[in-house]
Amino acid sequence: MANYSEVVTSMRSVFRTGRTKNVEWRRSQLMALLKLLDDNRERLSDALKKDLNKSRFESCLMEVDFVRNDLINTLNNLTEWVKPEKVKKGLINMMDKVYIRREPFGVVMIMGAWNYPVQLTVAPMIGALAAGNCIMMKPSEISENVAALLEELFPKYFDTECIKCVCGGIPETTALLKEKWDYIFYTGNSMVGKIVMKAAAEYLTPVTLELGGKSPVYIDQGCDLGIVSNRVLWGKVMNAGQTCIAPDYIMCSKETQDALVEKMKATLGEFYPDGPAKSPDYCRLVSDRHYQRVKKMIGGGGKVALGGDSDDSQRYIAPTVLTDVTFSDPIMQDEIFGPVLPIVPVKNEDEAIAHINEGSDGYPLALYIFSNDQKIVQKILEGTNSGGCTVNDLFMHCGIPTLPFGGVGNSGMGGYHGKFTFDTFSHKRGCMERGLKMESVNNMRYPPFTKKKENTAAWIMKKKLKSNGSMSLIPYFIFGTLFAVILKVIFAPETPVMNFFSR
């Protein structure tokens, strides 16, 4: 292993020169990333095929083009994002400049995940670069081919003094976490997330944790089950269920369950005419350890209604649907993260809401609701919490750059995508600029304190509530235009204004 202390110290020294704060430097590195993606599209797809048996379509849709579009959006908006943000001012600050500067944190570490090793490694990097940080990238060693490719490509495209990529397993990760970082962005499971957070706490380093959990699907009565089947199974079979926001289980009535299974048989026949085992579009489990864990879950409750077969030599598990599962069954105790989908019959949405709120793993990363009744949708949204939610589809909230993506509670903390990634890697620095003139204005705050000063301060600082409970600034705008003129009069020794305040 390299001496990571020396590496981090070197990166921090470069950061302190101000190089990365330059907007043109940021743009040049973002353009270098764009070139990396465009030049190596085929190599990235090949690496994804080797690691996860991802089809070219899935590699483009969910990996390379996903981050490329996010990158283009960032480049198109970078000039606007880096500008100081003006904020509202009260009467007392009418003559001041008040704004927010977004400053880079410094030297940040991004720890990628193996299930979407391009997207979940590069997407956070886009915002970190846009914000002007130095970056230490640590791809997951489990998706070894993608990790090796990124380690090879980074020095060829980026400023090597500011942007580095380190591969390795637990020893390297442990060593990296002993260093002082200015921000850590981790994507993975909650167990490692706790380790990352403990390491960050040693230096009070802020973190974003993108974790997971058991993301539920509730299917109301009266839905078109053919459409529901297509959309739910698409979300489950993509990447062979190895997606942090994949549907983990379904809740619906017993009648809906039985009808849905029939539709799912038809859907899988349409998705994979020759069967998923022979389809070039169906992924494999990433490792033997993960494969054995998911395979064991098939016998963890209910009965197999669809699929259930597997092939150890290929780490293949067929799309599998389990029916009549109960909340106490073993398969319902941990996130599945594979192509196994339990269906738990419930009486109604109230029982579904109760379970979501009582789940042992806390709030889910995603919640999916299928219903034609807007009252039911709103009832579930108001009665639960989750990282994100899509109604009558899956995943779609994740692909909208104007929505933050992230968890809450056990499913994570912090959010990103689009400008939210830029904001995540930026410190919001509140600033006020005031001139040195009109010192008489400050006499009110200097000792000795008098009744006149007290009355004047109370008048200037007093706020009133609107009838709806929100603060009203109208009085301050009315008096604001007169503020500069009357201040000197207020503090004159004997004036009608001061006599008024002294009553």
PDB file of N, CA and C in Angstrom, residues 226 229-230 233-234 237 260-282 305-307 316 318-321:
ATOM      1  N   GLY A 226     -51.550  -6.061 -15.417  1.00  0.00           N
ATOM      2  CA  GLY A 226     -50.601  -6.306 -16.499  1.00  0.00           C
ATOM      3  C   GLY A 226     -49.527  -5.226 -16.518  1.00  0.00           C
ATOM      4  N   SER A 229     -47.392  -5.517 -13.316  1.00  0.00           N
ATOM      5  CA  SER A 229     -46.439  -6.621 -13.452  1.00  0.00           C
ATOM      6  C   SER A 229     -45.223  -6.214 -14.277  1.00  0.00           C
ATOM      7  N   ASN A 230     -45.460  -5.571 -15.401  1.00  0.00           N
ATOM      8  CA  ASN A 230     -44.352  -5.128 -16.261  1.00  0.00           C
ATOM      9  C   ASN A 230     -43.396  -4.211 -15.508  1.00  0.00           C
ATOM     10  N   LEU A 233     -41.649  -6.008 -12.257  1.00  0.00           N
ATOM     11  CA  LEU A 233     -40.631  -6.987 -12.637  1.00  0.00           C
ATOM     12  C   LEU A 233     -39.451  -6.342 -13.349  1.00  0.00           C
ATOM     13  N   TRP A 234     -39.710  -5.301 -14.128  1.00  0.00           N
ATOM     14  CA  TRP A 234     -38.589  -4.565 -14.753  1.00  0.00           C
ATOM     15  C   TRP A 234     -37.653  -4.050 -13.665  1.00  0.00           C
ATOM     16  N   VAL A 237     -35.822  -7.280 -12.011  1.00  0.00           N
ATOM     17  CA  VAL A 237     -34.855  -8.080 -12.773  1.00  0.00           C
ATOM     18  C   VAL A 237     -33.686  -7.253 -13.275  1.00  0.00           C
ATOM     19  N   LEU A 260     -51.943 -11.284  -9.731  1.00  0.00           N
ATOM     20  CA  LEU A 260     -50.669 -10.691 -10.143  1.00  0.00           C
ATOM     21  C   LEU A 260     -49.675 -11.762 -10.582  1.00  0.00           C
ATOM     22  N   VAL A 261     -49.647 -12.883  -9.889  1.00  0.00           N
ATOM     23  CA  VAL A 261     -48.711 -13.954 -10.240  1.00  0.00           C
ATOM     24  C   VAL A 261     -48.952 -14.436 -11.666  1.00  0.00           C
ATOM     25  N   GLU A 262     -50.199 -14.546 -12.047  1.00  0.00           N
ATOM     26  CA  GLU A 262     -50.504 -14.971 -13.424  1.00  0.00           C
ATOM     27  C   GLU A 262     -49.981 -13.955 -14.436  1.00  0.00           C
ATOM     28  N   LYS A 263     -50.140 -12.688 -14.126  1.00  0.00           N
ATOM     29  CA  LYS A 263     -49.625 -11.641 -15.022  1.00  0.00           C
ATOM     30  C   LYS A 263     -48.100 -11.667 -15.073  1.00  0.00           C
ATOM     31  N   MET A 264     -47.484 -11.980 -13.939  1.00  0.00           N
ATOM     32  CA  MET A 264     -46.022 -12.023 -13.897  1.00  0.00           C
ATOM     33  C   MET A 264     -45.458 -13.155 -14.746  1.00  0.00           C
ATOM     34  N   LYS A 265     -46.171 -14.263 -14.790  1.00  0.00           N
ATOM     35  CA  LYS A 265     -45.742 -15.355 -15.670  1.00  0.00           C
ATOM     36  C   LYS A 265     -45.704 -14.884 -17.120  1.00  0.00           C
ATOM     37  N   ALA A 266     -46.732 -14.152 -17.516  1.00  0.00           N
ATOM     38  CA  ALA A 266     -46.790 -13.635 -18.883  1.00  0.00           C
ATOM     39  C   ALA A 266     -45.683 -12.608 -19.122  1.00  0.00           C
ATOM     40  N   THR A 267     -45.445 -11.745 -18.142  1.00  0.00           N
ATOM     41  CA  THR A 267     -44.409 -10.706 -18.282  1.00  0.00           C
ATOM     42  C   THR A 267     -43.037 -11.322 -18.475  1.00  0.00           C
ATOM     43  N   LEU A 268     -42.690 -12.299 -17.642  1.00  0.00           N
ATOM     44  CA  LEU A 268     -41.377 -12.933 -17.764  1.00  0.00           C
ATOM     45  C   LEU A 268     -41.227 -13.655 -19.097  1.00  0.00           C
ATOM     46  N   GLY A 269     -42.327 -14.198 -19.603  1.00  0.00           N
ATOM     47  CA  GLY A 269     -42.286 -14.832 -20.921  1.00  0.00           C
ATOM     48  C   GLY A 269     -42.000 -13.832 -22.022  1.00  0.00           C
ATOM     49  N   GLU A 270     -42.529 -12.622 -21.863  1.00  0.00           N
ATOM     50  CA  GLU A 270     -42.271 -11.560 -22.844  1.00  0.00           C
ATOM     51  C   GLU A 270     -40.859 -10.999 -22.699  1.00  0.00           C
ATOM     52  N   PHE A 271     -40.391 -10.846 -21.477  1.00  0.00           N
ATOM     53  CA  PHE A 271     -39.039 -10.314 -21.253  1.00  0.00           C
ATOM     54  C   PHE A 271     -37.971 -11.280 -21.768  1.00  0.00           C
ATOM     55  N   TYR A 272     -38.172 -12.572 -21.504  1.00  0.00           N
ATOM     56  CA  TYR A 272     -37.165 -13.588 -21.823  1.00  0.00           C
ATOM     57  C   TYR A 272     -37.824 -14.751 -22.548  1.00  0.00           C
ATOM     58  N   PRO A 273     -38.051 -14.646 -23.863  1.00  0.00           N
ATOM     59  CA  PRO A 273     -38.759 -15.689 -24.619  1.00  0.00           C
ATOM     60  C   PRO A 273     -38.108 -17.064 -24.502  1.00  0.00           C
ATOM     61  N   ASP A 274     -36.777 -17.106 -24.417  1.00  0.00           N
ATOM     62  CA  ASP A 274     -36.057 -18.382 -24.291  1.00  0.00           C
ATOM     63  C   ASP A 274     -35.655 -18.678 -22.848  1.00  0.00           C
ATOM     64  N   GLY A 275     -36.207 -17.916 -21.927  1.00  0.00           N
ATOM     65  CA  GLY A 275     -35.864 -18.090 -20.523  1.00  0.00           C
ATOM     66  C   GLY A 275     -34.729 -17.168 -20.110  1.00  0.00           C
ATOM     67  N   PRO A 276     -34.723 -16.668 -18.871  1.00  0.00           N
ATOM     68  CA  PRO A 276     -33.677 -15.746 -18.428  1.00  0.00           C
ATOM     69  C   PRO A 276     -32.284 -16.354 -18.424  1.00  0.00           C
ATOM     70  N   ALA A 277     -32.176 -17.668 -18.229  1.00  0.00           N
ATOM     71  CA  ALA A 277     -30.849 -18.299 -18.186  1.00  0.00           C
ATOM     72  C   ALA A 277     -30.120 -18.173 -19.523  1.00  0.00           C
ATOM     73  N   LYS A 278     -30.873 -18.155 -20.632  1.00  0.00           N
ATOM     74  CA  LYS A 278     -30.268 -18.065 -21.960  1.00  0.00           C
ATOM     75  C   LYS A 278     -30.265 -16.644 -22.509  1.00  0.00           C
ATOM     76  N   SER A 279     -30.873 -15.726 -21.800  1.00  0.00           N
ATOM     77  CA  SER A 279     -30.992 -14.363 -22.303  1.00  0.00           C
ATOM     78  C   SER A 279     -29.708 -13.569 -22.092  1.00  0.00           C
ATOM     79  N   PRO A 280     -29.260 -12.839 -23.121  1.00  0.00           N
ATOM     80  CA  PRO A 280     -28.088 -11.960 -22.946  1.00  0.00           C
ATOM     81  C   PRO A 280     -28.427 -10.712 -22.143  1.00  0.00           C
ATOM     82  N   ASP A 281     -29.713 -10.536 -21.849  1.00  0.00           N
ATOM     83  CA  ASP A 281     -30.152  -9.325 -21.148  1.00  0.00           C
ATOM     84  C   ASP A 281     -30.283  -9.514 -19.640  1.00  0.00           C
ATOM     85  N   TYR A 282     -30.006 -10.714 -19.137  1.00  0.00           N
ATOM     86  CA  TYR A 282     -30.196 -10.980 -17.710  1.00  0.00           C
ATOM     87  C   TYR A 282     -28.841 -11.094 -17.021  1.00  0.00           C
ATOM     88  N   ALA A 305     -43.733 -19.409  -6.381  1.00  0.00           N
ATOM     89  CA  ALA A 305     -44.777 -19.348  -7.401  1.00  0.00           C
ATOM     90  C   ALA A 305     -44.185 -19.199  -8.794  1.00  0.00           C
ATOM     91  N   LEU A 306     -42.996 -18.617  -8.874  1.00  0.00           N
ATOM     92  CA  LEU A 306     -42.296 -18.434 -10.150  1.00  0.00           C
ATOM     93  C   LEU A 306     -40.806 -18.596  -9.919  1.00  0.00           C
ATOM     94  N   GLY A 307     -40.102 -19.186 -10.883  1.00  0.00           N
ATOM     95  CA  GLY A 307     -38.656 -19.280 -10.816  1.00  0.00           C
ATOM     96  C   GLY A 307     -38.176 -20.251  -9.760  1.00  0.00           C
ATOM     97  N   TYR A 316     -26.065 -17.831 -11.298  1.00  0.00           N
ATOM     98  CA  TYR A 316     -27.364 -17.488 -11.880  1.00  0.00           C
ATOM     99  C   TYR A 316     -28.490 -17.867 -10.935  1.00  0.00           C
ATOM    100  N   ALA A 318     -32.709 -17.451 -11.122  1.00  0.00           N
ATOM    101  CA  ALA A 318     -33.828 -17.013 -11.955  1.00  0.00           C
ATOM    102  C   ALA A 318     -34.684 -15.987 -11.209  1.00  0.00           C
ATOM    103  N   PRO A 319     -35.357 -15.105 -11.949  1.00  0.00           N
ATOM    104  CA  PRO A 319     -36.345 -14.233 -11.292  1.00  0.00           C
ATOM    105  C   PRO A 319     -37.342 -15.101 -10.534  1.00  0.00           C
ATOM    106  N   THR A 320     -37.460 -14.858  -9.246  1.00  0.00           N
ATOM    107  CA  THR A 320     -38.231 -15.741  -8.371  1.00  0.00           C
ATOM    108  C   THR A 320     -39.275 -14.935  -7.599  1.00  0.00           C
ATOM    109  N   VAL A 321     -40.505 -15.427  -7.600  1.00  0.00           N
ATOM    110  CA  VAL A 321     -41.600 -14.795  -6.862  1.00  0.00           C
ATOM    111  C   VAL A 321     -42.086 -15.763  -5.792  1.00  0.00           C
TER     112      VAL A 321
END
